[in-house]
Short mmCIF file of C-alpha atoms and ligand atoms in Angstrom, two decimals:
data_model
loop_
_atom_site.label_atom_id
_atom_site.label_comp_id
_atom_site.label_asym_id
_atom_site.label_seq_id
_atom_site.Cartn_x
_atom_site.Cartn_y
_atom_site.Cartn_z
CA MET H 1 -12.33 -9.19 -23.07
CA THR H 2 -10.22 -10.57 -20.21
CA LYS H 3 -10.32 -8.46 -17.12
CA GLY H 4 -6.94 -7.76 -15.54
CA LEU H 5 -5.86 -8.41 -11.98
CA PHE H 6 -5.48 -5.77 -9.28
CA ILE H 7 -2.84 -6.60 -6.66
CA THR H 8 -1.84 -4.40 -3.72
CA LEU H 9 1.16 -4.61 -1.39
CA GLU H 10 0.72 -3.30 2.12
CA GLY H 11 2.78 -3.06 5.29
CA GLY H 12 4.42 -0.78 7.80
CA GLU H 13 7.66 1.15 7.42
CA GLY H 14 10.63 -0.82 6.14
CA SER H 15 8.62 -3.90 5.24
CA GLY H 16 10.43 -4.03 1.87
CA LYS H 17 7.42 -3.42 -0.40
CA SER H 18 9.23 -1.58 -3.18
CA THR H 19 11.88 -4.28 -3.68
CA GLN H 20 9.15 -6.94 -3.75
CA ILE H 21 7.08 -5.01 -6.28
CA GLU H 22 10.08 -4.85 -8.63
CA ARG H 23 10.67 -8.59 -8.22
CA LEU H 24 7.03 -9.48 -8.80
CA LYS H 25 6.80 -7.27 -11.87
CA GLU H 26 9.89 -8.94 -13.36
CA ARG H 27 8.54 -12.44 -12.70
CA LEU H 28 5.15 -11.71 -14.20
CA GLU H 29 6.66 -10.04 -17.26
CA LYS H 30 8.88 -13.07 -17.80
CA GLN H 31 5.69 -15.12 -17.97
CA GLY H 32 4.35 -12.77 -20.63
CA TYR H 33 1.95 -10.68 -18.51
CA ASP H 34 1.52 -6.98 -19.12
CA VAL H 35 2.21 -5.30 -15.76
CA VAL H 36 1.73 -1.78 -14.45
CA ALA H 37 3.43 -0.90 -11.16
CA THR H 38 2.11 2.12 -9.32
CA ARG H 39 1.91 3.63 -5.83
CA GLU H 40 -0.25 5.50 -3.34
CA PRO H 41 -0.56 8.25 -2.58
CA GLY H 42 0.22 9.02 -6.23
CA GLY H 43 0.27 7.18 -9.52
CA THR H 44 -1.17 9.93 -11.75
CA PRO H 45 -0.08 13.58 -12.16
CA GLU H 46 -2.95 14.93 -10.02
CA ALA H 47 -2.53 12.26 -7.34
CA GLU H 48 1.24 12.90 -7.21
CA LYS H 49 0.49 16.58 -6.47
CA ILE H 50 -1.62 15.47 -3.51
CA ARG H 51 1.20 13.11 -2.44
CA ASP H 52 3.49 16.14 -2.04
CA LEU H 53 0.94 17.72 0.33
CA LEU H 54 0.72 14.53 2.39
CA VAL H 55 4.18 13.03 2.70
CA GLN H 56 6.67 15.89 2.44
CA ARG H 57 7.99 17.54 5.57
CA ASP H 58 6.70 20.98 4.50
CA GLY H 59 3.44 19.60 3.04
CA GLY H 60 1.20 21.12 5.71
CA ARG H 61 -0.48 20.18 8.97
CA TRP H 62 -3.71 18.39 8.17
CA THR H 63 -6.34 17.28 10.66
CA PRO H 64 -6.84 13.47 10.57
CA MET H 65 -10.13 13.76 8.67
CA ALA H 66 -8.70 16.29 6.18
CA GLU H 67 -5.84 13.84 5.63
CA VAL H 68 -8.27 10.97 4.93
CA LEU H 69 -10.12 13.09 2.38
CA LEU H 70 -6.84 13.97 0.64
CA PHE H 71 -5.86 10.28 0.47
CA PHE H 72 -9.24 9.47 -1.06
CA THR H 73 -9.10 12.40 -3.50
CA ALA H 74 -5.77 11.08 -4.77
CA ARG H 75 -7.21 7.53 -4.81
CA ILE H 76 -10.23 8.48 -6.94
CA MET H 77 -7.92 9.97 -9.59
CA HIS H 78 -5.63 6.94 -9.39
CA VAL H 79 -8.49 4.46 -9.82
CA GLU H 80 -10.32 6.32 -12.59
CA ASP H 81 -7.32 7.49 -14.65
CA LEU H 82 -4.88 4.62 -14.24
CA ILE H 83 -6.08 1.47 -12.47
CA LYS H 84 -9.46 0.85 -14.12
CA PRO H 85 -8.26 1.65 -17.68
CA ALA H 86 -5.29 -0.73 -17.26
CA LEU H 87 -7.53 -3.51 -15.88
CA ALA H 88 -9.94 -3.02 -18.77
CA GLU H 89 -7.01 -3.70 -21.12
CA GLY H 90 -6.35 -6.98 -19.26
CA LYS H 91 -3.20 -5.77 -17.49
CA ILE H 92 -1.98 -6.74 -14.04
CA VAL H 93 -1.81 -3.65 -11.83
CA ILE H 94 0.42 -3.76 -8.75
CA SER H 95 -0.04 -0.88 -6.34
CA ASP H 96 2.31 -0.02 -3.49
CA ARG H 97 -0.48 0.72 -0.92
CA PHE H 98 -4.22 1.31 -1.39
CA THR H 99 -7.33 1.67 0.85
CA ASP H 100 -5.96 -0.75 3.48
CA SER H 101 -3.26 1.86 4.21
CA THR H 102 -6.00 4.35 5.15
CA ARG H 103 -7.68 1.69 7.31
CA ALA H 104 -4.39 0.83 9.03
CA TYR H 105 -2.74 4.27 9.33
CA GLN H 106 -5.68 6.63 9.81
CA SER H 107 -8.01 4.27 11.72
CA ALA H 108 -5.96 1.63 13.59
CA GLY H 109 -3.00 4.05 13.92
CA HIS H 110 -4.56 7.46 14.44
CA GLY H 111 -7.88 6.32 15.87
CA LEU H 112 -10.36 7.61 13.29
CA PRO H 113 -13.57 5.57 13.50
CA ALA H 114 -13.44 2.68 11.03
CA ASP H 115 -17.08 3.15 10.00
CA GLN H 116 -16.38 6.73 8.90
CA ILE H 117 -13.55 5.54 6.68
CA GLU H 118 -15.77 2.80 5.23
CA ALA H 119 -18.53 5.35 4.54
CA ILE H 120 -16.09 7.61 2.66
CA ASN H 121 -14.67 4.60 0.85
CA ALA H 122 -18.14 3.51 -0.30
CA LEU H 123 -18.91 7.03 -1.50
CA CYS H 124 -15.59 7.50 -3.34
CA LEU H 125 -14.87 4.04 -4.76
CA ASN H 126 -18.25 2.33 -4.75
CA GLY H 127 -16.92 -1.03 -3.51
CA PHE H 128 -13.82 -1.14 -5.71
CA GLU H 129 -11.22 -3.31 -3.94
CA PRO H 130 -8.07 -5.21 -4.95
CA ASP H 131 -8.38 -8.83 -6.14
CA LEU H 132 -5.39 -9.75 -3.97
CA THR H 133 -3.65 -7.91 -1.11
CA LEU H 134 -0.27 -9.03 0.17
CA ILE H 135 0.51 -7.71 3.64
CA LEU H 136 4.22 -7.70 4.49
CA ASP H 137 4.30 -8.22 8.22
CA ILE H 138 7.28 -7.18 10.30
CA ASP H 139 7.94 -6.28 13.94
CA PRO H 140 7.78 -2.43 13.99
CA LYS H 141 11.21 -1.92 15.61
CA THR H 142 12.99 -3.88 12.89
CA GLY H 143 10.92 -2.15 10.21
CA ILE H 144 11.61 1.40 11.39
CA GLU H 145 15.36 0.71 11.75
CA ARG H 146 15.45 -0.63 8.19
CA SER H 147 13.47 2.27 6.86
CA LEU H 148 15.59 4.96 8.55
CA LYS H 149 18.73 3.31 7.19
CA GLU H 150 17.29 3.34 3.66
CA ASN H 151 16.35 7.02 3.95
CA GLN H 152 19.84 8.01 5.05
CA THR H 153 21.38 6.35 2.01
CA GLY H 154 18.53 6.70 -0.46
CA GLY H 155 18.06 10.49 -0.40
CA THR H 156 14.35 10.63 0.47
CA GLU H 157 14.92 12.65 3.69
CA ASN H 158 11.97 14.86 2.83
CA GLU H 159 9.49 11.99 2.96
CA ASP H 160 10.19 10.85 6.51
CA ARG H 161 7.24 12.60 8.17
CA PHE H 162 5.33 9.36 8.76
CA GLU H 163 8.36 7.48 10.07
CA LYS H 164 8.85 9.97 12.92
CA LEU H 165 5.67 8.70 14.60
CA ASP H 166 6.18 6.64 17.75
CA LEU H 167 6.49 2.92 18.26
CA ARG H 168 3.03 2.49 19.81
CA PHE H 169 1.54 3.89 16.63
CA HIS H 170 3.45 1.34 14.55
CA GLU H 171 2.29 -1.48 16.80
CA ASN H 172 -1.34 -0.39 16.36
CA LEU H 173 -0.72 -0.15 12.65
CA ARG H 174 0.58 -3.70 12.51
CA GLN H 175 -2.44 -4.95 14.47
CA GLY H 176 -4.69 -2.99 12.10
CA TYR H 177 -3.26 -4.90 9.13
CA LEU H 178 -3.60 -8.24 10.90
CA ASP H 179 -7.26 -7.43 11.65
CA ILE H 180 -7.95 -6.51 8.01
CA ALA H 181 -6.49 -9.86 6.93
CA GLY H 182 -8.55 -11.62 9.59
CA HIS H 183 -11.76 -10.06 8.26
CA GLU H 184 -10.99 -10.66 4.60
CA PRO H 185 -9.03 -13.90 4.29
CA ALA H 186 -10.07 -14.48 0.68
CA ARG H 187 -8.53 -11.18 -0.46
CA CYS H 188 -5.60 -10.77 1.95
CA LYS H 189 -2.49 -12.82 2.58
CA ILE H 190 0.04 -12.16 5.33
CA ILE H 191 3.67 -12.55 4.29
CA ASP H 192 6.43 -12.81 6.91
CA ALA H 193 8.74 -9.90 6.00
CA ARG H 194 11.60 -11.13 8.21
CA ASP H 195 12.44 -13.77 5.62
CA GLY H 196 15.12 -13.20 2.99
CA ILE H 197 14.26 -11.14 -0.11
CA THR H 198 14.15 -14.18 -2.42
CA GLN H 199 12.07 -16.26 -0.02
CA ILE H 200 9.54 -13.44 0.30
CA ALA H 201 9.51 -12.97 -3.48
CA ASP H 202 8.78 -16.70 -3.90
CA GLN H 203 5.86 -16.57 -1.45
CA ILE H 204 4.41 -13.51 -3.15
CA ALA H 205 4.75 -15.01 -6.63
CA GLN H 206 3.09 -18.21 -5.42
CA SER H 207 0.08 -16.29 -4.04
CA VAL H 208 -0.26 -14.35 -7.28
CA PHE H 209 -0.06 -17.45 -9.49
CA ASP H 210 -2.58 -19.22 -7.21
CA LYS H 211 -4.95 -16.28 -7.65
CA ILE H 212 -4.46 -16.26 -11.42
CA SER H 213 -5.16 -19.98 -11.75
CA ALA H 214 -8.21 -19.79 -9.45
CA ARG H 215 -9.96 -17.32 -11.78
P1 LIG J 301 6.03 6.34 1.34
O1 LIG J 301 7.30 7.11 1.35
O2 LIG J 301 5.51 5.84 0.04
O3 LIG J 301 6.10 5.21 2.42
P2 LIG J 301 6.33 3.67 2.28
O4 LIG J 301 7.66 3.50 1.57
O5 LIG J 301 6.31 3.19 3.68
O6 LIG J 301 5.17 3.15 1.46
O7 LIG J 301 4.97 7.32 2.02
C1 LIG J 301 3.65 7.02 2.09
C2 LIG J 301 3.21 7.27 3.53
O8 LIG J 301 1.82 7.57 3.52
C3 LIG J 301 3.39 6.04 4.40
O9 LIG J 301 3.96 6.40 5.64
C4 LIG J 301 1.98 5.57 4.66
C5 LIG J 301 1.15 6.80 4.48
N1 LIG J 301 -0.22 6.54 4.01
C6 LIG J 301 -1.29 6.74 4.88
O10 LIG J 301 -1.10 7.15 6.03
N2 LIG J 301 -2.55 6.50 4.44
C7 LIG J 301 -2.82 6.08 3.17
O11 LIG J 301 -4.00 5.88 2.80
C8 LIG J 301 -1.72 5.87 2.28
C9 LIG J 301 -1.95 5.41 0.87
C10 LIG J 301 -0.43 6.11 2.75
#
């Protein structure tokens, strides 16, 4: 049985992940691949319930560690109920965010010790990581402006809790992602998100096809 491929897209606010996931899914399907697009927090009914607690304005005030545990609770359900079964069927799974978001937001951004997050990760996921992670890198100011514009027109006003955080946080977040890529160059690829949509889509597709042919 062929094992599938697990790809994640990561990045700060307004990095354009969702558009790129749609583009990548289309390209892969055109080539005959079976693709599942999903997101975190969320992706399964139980994980989507936890998403409401985490990202909605009235979702509650969690301490940083409580928040990490909620992200991982959702992630366990996502991995066991959706990601692993799809990979076992040989599908390509593309997730909008995964564990690197917890590393970047909760550790680099909010200052939780990285080793604590890694300990929880080991306990919850037992070393399960994406085959390929594409990090859409953009200067935080440009990203937040883009993201606020999208929210005003796109009707997701209720999910803007994370975007209200200050610029310093977003700069730390960006550095967090760059550090992750620096530590794991075989898994992670930085994509310049200032480029045009089609240019970015081309770069992403190239990285994915390189990964497929290297296996
Ligand atoms: P979402 O509206 O999906 O944001 P985006 O479009 O930027 O992906 O909301 C998800 C928010 O949750 C986002 O601000 C990042 C945050 N998040 C964490 O802080 N830690 C995590 O582990 C994950 C998966 C997401």
